[in-house]
Each structure stands twice: as C-alpha cells, then as structure tokens.
Short mmCIF file of C-alpha atoms in Angstrom, two decimals:
data_model
loop_
_atom_site.label_atom_id
_atom_site.label_comp_id
_atom_site.label_asym_id
_atom_site.label_seq_id
_atom_site.Cartn_x
_atom_site.Cartn_y
_atom_site.Cartn_z
CA MET A 1 -5.78 3.21 -16.55
CA LYS A 2 -3.83 5.45 -19.03
CA VAL A 3 -4.18 9.25 -18.64
CA ARG A 4 -2.57 12.32 -20.02
CA GLY A 5 -0.31 14.00 -17.64
CA ASP A 6 -0.76 17.67 -18.23
CA ARG A 7 -4.33 19.20 -17.94
CA GLU A 8 -5.69 22.81 -19.07
CA CYS A 9 -8.65 24.52 -17.35
CA GLN A 10 -11.21 25.61 -20.04
CA ASP A 11 -12.45 28.37 -17.80
CA CYS A 12 -9.08 30.13 -16.77
CA GLY A 13 -6.38 28.69 -18.89
CA THR A 14 -4.46 27.31 -15.85
CA ARG A 15 -2.34 24.20 -16.63
CA TRP A 16 -1.39 21.62 -13.97
CA ALA A 17 0.17 18.02 -13.72
CA TYR A 18 -2.62 15.39 -13.15
CA TYR A 19 -0.11 13.20 -11.95
CA GLU A 20 0.65 15.42 -8.97
CA THR A 21 -2.87 16.35 -8.07
CA GLY A 22 -4.82 13.35 -9.09
CA SER A 23 -7.84 15.62 -9.92
CA VAL A 24 -9.42 17.03 -13.09
CA GLU A 25 -10.43 20.18 -10.97
CA CYS A 26 -8.52 23.38 -11.57
CA PRO A 27 -6.29 24.10 -8.71
CA ASN A 28 -6.70 27.87 -9.38
CA CYS A 29 -10.51 28.33 -10.05
CA GLY A 30 -11.98 24.93 -8.84
CA SER A 31 -13.56 24.50 -12.24
CA PRO A 32 -14.27 20.80 -13.36
CA ARG A 33 -13.98 21.68 -16.92
CA SER A 34 -10.58 20.73 -17.98
CA VAL A 35 -8.95 18.77 -20.80
CA GLY A 36 -5.68 16.72 -21.20
CA VAL A 37 -3.14 18.34 -23.45
CA ASP A 38 -0.51 15.63 -23.57
CA GLU A 39 -0.32 13.67 -26.77
CA GLU A 40 0.68 10.48 -24.95
CA ARG A 41 -1.20 8.74 -22.33
CA ARG A 42 0.56 6.72 -19.60
CA LEU A 43 -0.40 4.40 -17.11
CA HIS A 44 -1.41 5.90 -13.92
CA THR A 45 -2.69 4.22 -10.69
CA ALA A 46 -1.30 6.39 -8.02
CA THR A 47 -3.06 8.82 -5.76
CA ALA A 48 -2.02 12.07 -4.65
CA ALA A 49 -4.35 12.00 -1.22
CA PRO A 50 -2.24 11.93 1.94
CA LEU A 51 -2.81 9.63 5.01
CA ASP A 52 -4.23 12.28 7.42
CA LEU A 53 -5.02 10.72 10.70
CA THR A 54 -5.20 13.97 12.69
CA GLU A 55 -8.92 13.62 13.27
CA VAL A 56 -8.76 10.19 14.47
CA GLN A 57 -5.74 11.00 16.75
CA SER A 58 -7.66 13.86 18.39
CA LEU A 59 -10.23 11.26 19.49
CA VAL A 60 -7.74 9.24 21.69
CA ASP A 61 -8.54 11.11 24.85
CA GLU A 62 -11.93 11.86 24.13
CA GLN A 63 -13.67 8.79 22.94
CA PRO A 64 -13.74 5.08 23.74
CA LEU A 65 -11.00 2.91 22.32
CA ARG A 66 -13.66 1.24 20.19
CA THR A 67 -14.80 4.36 18.50
CA VAL A 68 -11.17 5.37 17.83
CA ALA A 69 -10.61 2.12 16.33
CA GLU A 70 -13.59 2.30 14.13
CA ARG A 71 -12.72 5.70 12.85
CA ALA A 72 -9.16 4.64 12.20
CA VAL A 73 -10.52 1.84 10.08
CA GLU A 74 -12.57 4.02 8.15
CA THR A 75 -9.75 6.48 7.42
CA ALA A 76 -6.92 3.64 6.60
CA ARG A 77 -9.65 1.81 4.44
CA GLU A 78 -10.31 5.09 2.14
CA PHE A 79 -6.73 5.66 1.89
CA THR A 80 -5.78 2.04 1.02
CA ARG A 81 -8.58 1.50 -1.41
CA GLY A 82 -7.73 4.41 -3.76
CA TYR A 83 -3.89 3.67 -3.70
CA GLY A 84 -1.81 2.78 -6.69
CA PHE A 85 1.96 2.29 -7.63
CA ILE A 86 2.22 3.48 -11.15
CA SER A 87 2.72 7.34 -11.62
CA GLY A 88 2.93 8.83 -14.96
CA GLY A 89 4.16 5.36 -16.50
CA GLU A 90 6.73 4.67 -13.76
CA VAL A 91 6.67 2.04 -11.31
CA GLN A 92 6.83 3.48 -7.56
CA PRO A 93 8.19 1.62 -4.52
CA LEU A 94 5.99 -0.33 -2.16
CA ASP A 95 6.26 2.44 0.50
CA ASP A 96 5.97 2.49 4.36
CA THR A 97 2.97 4.71 4.50
CA TYR A 98 0.93 2.41 2.56
CA LEU A 99 2.06 -0.47 4.64
CA ALA A 100 1.48 1.40 7.87
CA ALA A 101 -1.99 2.23 6.58
CA MET A 102 -2.79 -1.29 5.61
CA GLU A 103 -1.61 -2.54 9.16
CA LEU A 104 -3.46 0.18 10.94
CA ARG A 105 -6.68 -0.87 9.02
CA MET A 106 -6.31 -4.53 10.09
CA VAL A 107 -5.16 -3.91 13.67
CA ALA A 108 -7.83 -1.25 14.38
CA ASP A 109 -10.27 -3.71 12.98
CA THR A 110 -9.06 -6.44 15.55
CA VAL A 111 -9.14 -4.10 18.40
CA GLY A 112 -12.60 -2.47 17.39
CA ARG A 113 -14.22 -6.12 17.36
CA ALA A 114 -12.65 -7.51 20.64
CA THR A 115 -14.76 -8.01 23.46
CA SER A 116 -11.83 -7.04 25.65
CA VAL A 117 -8.37 -5.42 24.82
CA THR A 118 -5.18 -6.06 26.76
CA ASP A 119 -2.77 -3.33 27.68
CA ASP A 120 -0.33 -4.58 25.20
CA GLU A 121 -2.92 -4.65 22.20
CA GLU A 122 -3.84 -1.08 23.07
CA SER A 123 -0.44 0.37 23.37
CA TYR A 124 0.30 -1.24 20.01
CA PHE A 125 -2.69 0.10 18.26
CA LEU A 126 -2.12 3.55 19.62
CA SER A 127 1.62 3.41 18.68
CA LEU A 128 0.62 2.38 15.02
CA LEU A 129 -2.02 5.19 14.94
CA ALA A 130 0.46 7.84 16.04
CA GLY A 131 3.18 6.90 13.41
CA ALA A 132 1.29 5.57 10.48
CA GLY A 133 0.80 9.01 8.87
CA ASP A 134 4.37 9.33 8.64
CA GLY A 135 5.02 5.63 7.35
CA GLU A 136 6.36 4.46 10.78
CA ARG A 137 5.41 0.94 12.03
CA PRO A 138 6.50 -0.70 15.12
CA ALA A 139 9.35 -3.16 14.86
CA ARG A 140 8.19 -6.73 14.27
CA GLU A 141 9.64 -7.64 17.69
CA GLN A 142 7.09 -5.32 19.24
CA VAL A 143 4.00 -6.95 17.78
CA SER A 144 1.61 -8.36 20.39
CA ASP A 145 1.16 -12.08 19.83
CA SER A 146 -2.71 -11.53 19.37
CA LEU A 147 -1.86 -9.16 16.43
CA VAL A 148 0.69 -10.92 14.68
CA ASP A 149 -2.08 -12.34 12.17
CA SER A 150 -3.37 -8.79 11.54
CA ARG A 151 0.10 -7.63 10.63
CA GLY A 152 0.52 -10.94 8.33
CA LEU A 153 -2.77 -10.24 6.58
CA ALA A 154 -1.95 -6.66 6.10
CA TYR A 155 1.20 -7.35 4.42
CA ALA A 156 -0.15 -10.05 2.37
CA ARG A 157 -3.01 -7.87 1.06
CA GLY A 158 -0.52 -4.93 0.51
CA VAL A 159 1.85 -7.00 -1.57
CA GLU A 160 -0.95 -8.44 -3.62
CA GLU A 161 -2.04 -5.09 -4.52
CA TYR A 162 1.47 -4.21 -5.30
CA ARG A 163 1.76 -7.24 -7.37
CA GLU A 164 -1.10 -6.30 -9.40
CA ASP A 165 0.12 -3.25 -10.41
CA LEU A 166 3.32 -4.68 -11.49
CA ARG A 167 1.55 -7.24 -13.55
CA THR A 168 -0.37 -4.32 -15.21
CA TYR A 169 2.86 -2.52 -16.10
CA LEU A 170 4.34 -5.68 -17.30
CA ASP A 171 1.45 -6.26 -19.64
CA GLU A 172 2.80 -3.16 -21.29
CA HIS A 173 6.47 -3.66 -20.83
CA PRO A 174 7.09 -7.51 -21.01
CA ASP A 175 9.83 -9.02 -18.99
CA GLU A 176 10.11 -12.71 -18.42
CA THR A 177 12.27 -12.60 -15.56
CA ALA A 178 10.07 -10.13 -13.47
CA SER A 179 6.93 -12.24 -14.63
CA ASP A 180 8.47 -15.50 -13.23
CA GLN A 181 9.34 -13.91 -10.03
CA LEU A 182 5.84 -12.26 -9.75
CA GLY A 183 4.41 -15.68 -10.29
CA ARG A 184 6.54 -17.11 -7.40
CA LEU A 185 5.41 -14.34 -5.14
CA ARG A 186 1.66 -14.76 -5.99
CA GLY A 187 1.83 -18.38 -4.86
CA HIS A 188 3.38 -17.20 -1.43
CA VAL A 189 0.75 -14.31 -1.04
CA LYS A 190 -2.09 -16.72 -1.89
CA ARG A 191 -1.09 -18.96 0.83
CA ALA A 192 -0.60 -16.03 3.35
CA LEU A 193 -4.13 -14.93 2.37
CA ALA A 194 -5.63 -18.42 2.77
CA LEU A 195 -4.24 -18.51 6.13
CA ASP A 196 -5.75 -15.25 6.99
CA GLY A 197 -2.32 -13.70 7.79
CA ALA A 198 -1.41 -16.58 10.33
CA ILE A 199 2.32 -16.40 9.19
CA SER A 200 5.39 -15.38 11.23
CA THR A 201 6.26 -11.57 11.47
CA ARG A 202 9.51 -12.58 9.69
CA ALA A 203 7.70 -14.19 6.85
CA ALA A 204 5.55 -11.10 6.37
CA GLU A 205 8.55 -8.97 6.16
CA THR A 206 10.30 -11.00 3.84
CA LEU A 207 6.99 -10.84 1.52
CA VAL A 208 7.52 -7.07 1.59
CA GLU A 209 11.11 -7.25 0.82
CA ALA A 210 10.64 -9.70 -2.03
CA ALA A 211 7.97 -7.49 -3.60
CA ARG A 212 10.21 -4.36 -3.14
CA GLY A 213 13.13 -6.35 -4.87
CA ILE A 214 10.92 -7.15 -7.84
CA GLY A 215 9.44 -3.54 -8.11
CA ALA A 216 13.09 -2.23 -8.02
CA TYR A 217 14.04 -4.56 -10.88
CA VAL A 218 11.21 -3.60 -13.00
CA ALA A 219 11.39 0.06 -12.25
CA ASP A 220 15.36 0.49 -12.81
CA GLY A 221 16.22 -2.81 -14.49
CA ASP A 222 18.95 -3.27 -11.56
CA GLU A 223 19.84 -7.02 -12.08
CA THR A 224 21.71 -6.83 -8.83
CA THR A 225 18.43 -7.14 -6.91
CA LEU A 226 17.52 -10.47 -8.76
CA ALA A 227 19.67 -12.77 -6.64
CA THR A 228 18.54 -11.33 -3.39
CA THR A 229 15.08 -11.42 -4.25
CA GLU A 230 15.39 -15.02 -5.40
CA SER A 231 16.71 -15.99 -1.95
CA ARG A 232 13.91 -14.17 -0.26
CA LEU A 233 11.31 -15.97 -2.35
CA ASP A 234 13.25 -19.38 -1.38
CA ALA A 235 13.10 -18.31 2.31
CA LEU A 236 9.37 -18.06 2.22
CA GLU A 237 8.68 -21.75 1.41
CA GLY A 238 6.29 -23.02 3.89
CA LEU A 239 5.52 -19.65 5.39
CA PRO A 240 6.55 -20.80 9.17
CA ARG A 241 5.35 -19.23 12.17
CA ASP A 242 7.90 -17.91 14.78
#
C-alpha cells in the first residue's frame, strides 16, 4: 500500500515517522487521532515489530516440548504474516531474521505434530529457537535429515513473499531485466512449493541467494549482481536433493 511517511497527532501535535513505527497511534500520548502530513505517498509494506521470542524461550525448562513448539509456531506466524520488504518506497533485503522466523515456524510445526522427537530434532529446534530472534540459523550442514523439508519449505515461502513485494515495486518502477529474473525465480519457487520443500539444503540456500541478488539489483541498480544471479538461477534447474 502507499502511505505518507510523516504523521501528526491531532491531540498533542507530536510528529513521527510512520515508516519507523508502523502505527497511526501517537508515540507521545497514545491517541489514535493522527493525520499524514507528507504530500507524497510511498509504497510501504514493512513492519516495525521485532521478533520477540523471550516468552517462548522461557517455557523450555517449564513446559513439554510440544507446548513450546506450538507457542513458537504462533509467535513466528504472527511475525511473518505481517512482514514486508518495502520501506518508504525503498526495497529492503531478504533478511536473516525473517528467514529464521519462517524456518522456526515450519520446524516447530513439524516438531509439535510429531508422535516422537529424536534428540537431533529437539536439539535443532531449540538451537533455532535460541537464535532466531537475532537472525541466527544453524548452518545447512547441521540440519537434521528429517527437517530438511521444513527448511526447504520455509525458504521457498519466504522467497515467494519477497518476490511478490519485488513484483509490486516493479509495477511502479518497471525493469525488464529484473522482471525476467523474477519470472525465472518464480518457476523454481513453484516447484519447491509443489514438492512441499523436499529440495536439498543447497538448493534452498541458492533460492535465497538468487532472490537477494535480484533484490540488490532492484534496490541499487547494481548490474554486477546480474551475472551471479543468473548463474544461481541456472544452478537451480531440477532442484536436486543432496
């Protein structure tokens, strides 16, 4: 959507940047009565809400693993559902915190629904829970075999959300080269989603790298990223398993 970046409270006169808070409520008095004061509206899909996993982390030593996993799913889902990648008309990167939250959402769902959980699965889930709030994800070599699909699905969904925001931006700022690359990326993402994430961890990472390359080109016009992105898209043909 397009919004005005600066708002003014009609009760106390305080001005603030909507792009930073993501709220129409006055940060000074809490009044919901505010108006946009910029003449220009800009594309804005980003959220200012952080990924706060403190409450979920506090349950690890107090509640069954299933309960912890269910709460992790709820928190990660709420964060990722409202996320966006355009801030004040500028394209943002596909960041690690979003990817970690998306993976936590998928892994926690798998763990929470399992009839039994292995030590490796529990360890991986708890490691992801501990670091996701800071954008930390275990290396792909550490992914338990039974959770490879969860990571693949998380990355595919995350890349698709990012691709959609890039598409929205390009509707207003057309670029044939970027559009062509997004089309190729979309084909790979569709296959990954159709496979429910059953792709190799290497392919999942390459999906992310390709999306980031396209995003960097769209944001900065850096043509040096194009060749690398093309090779990454080429490498995704077939999306093989490890």
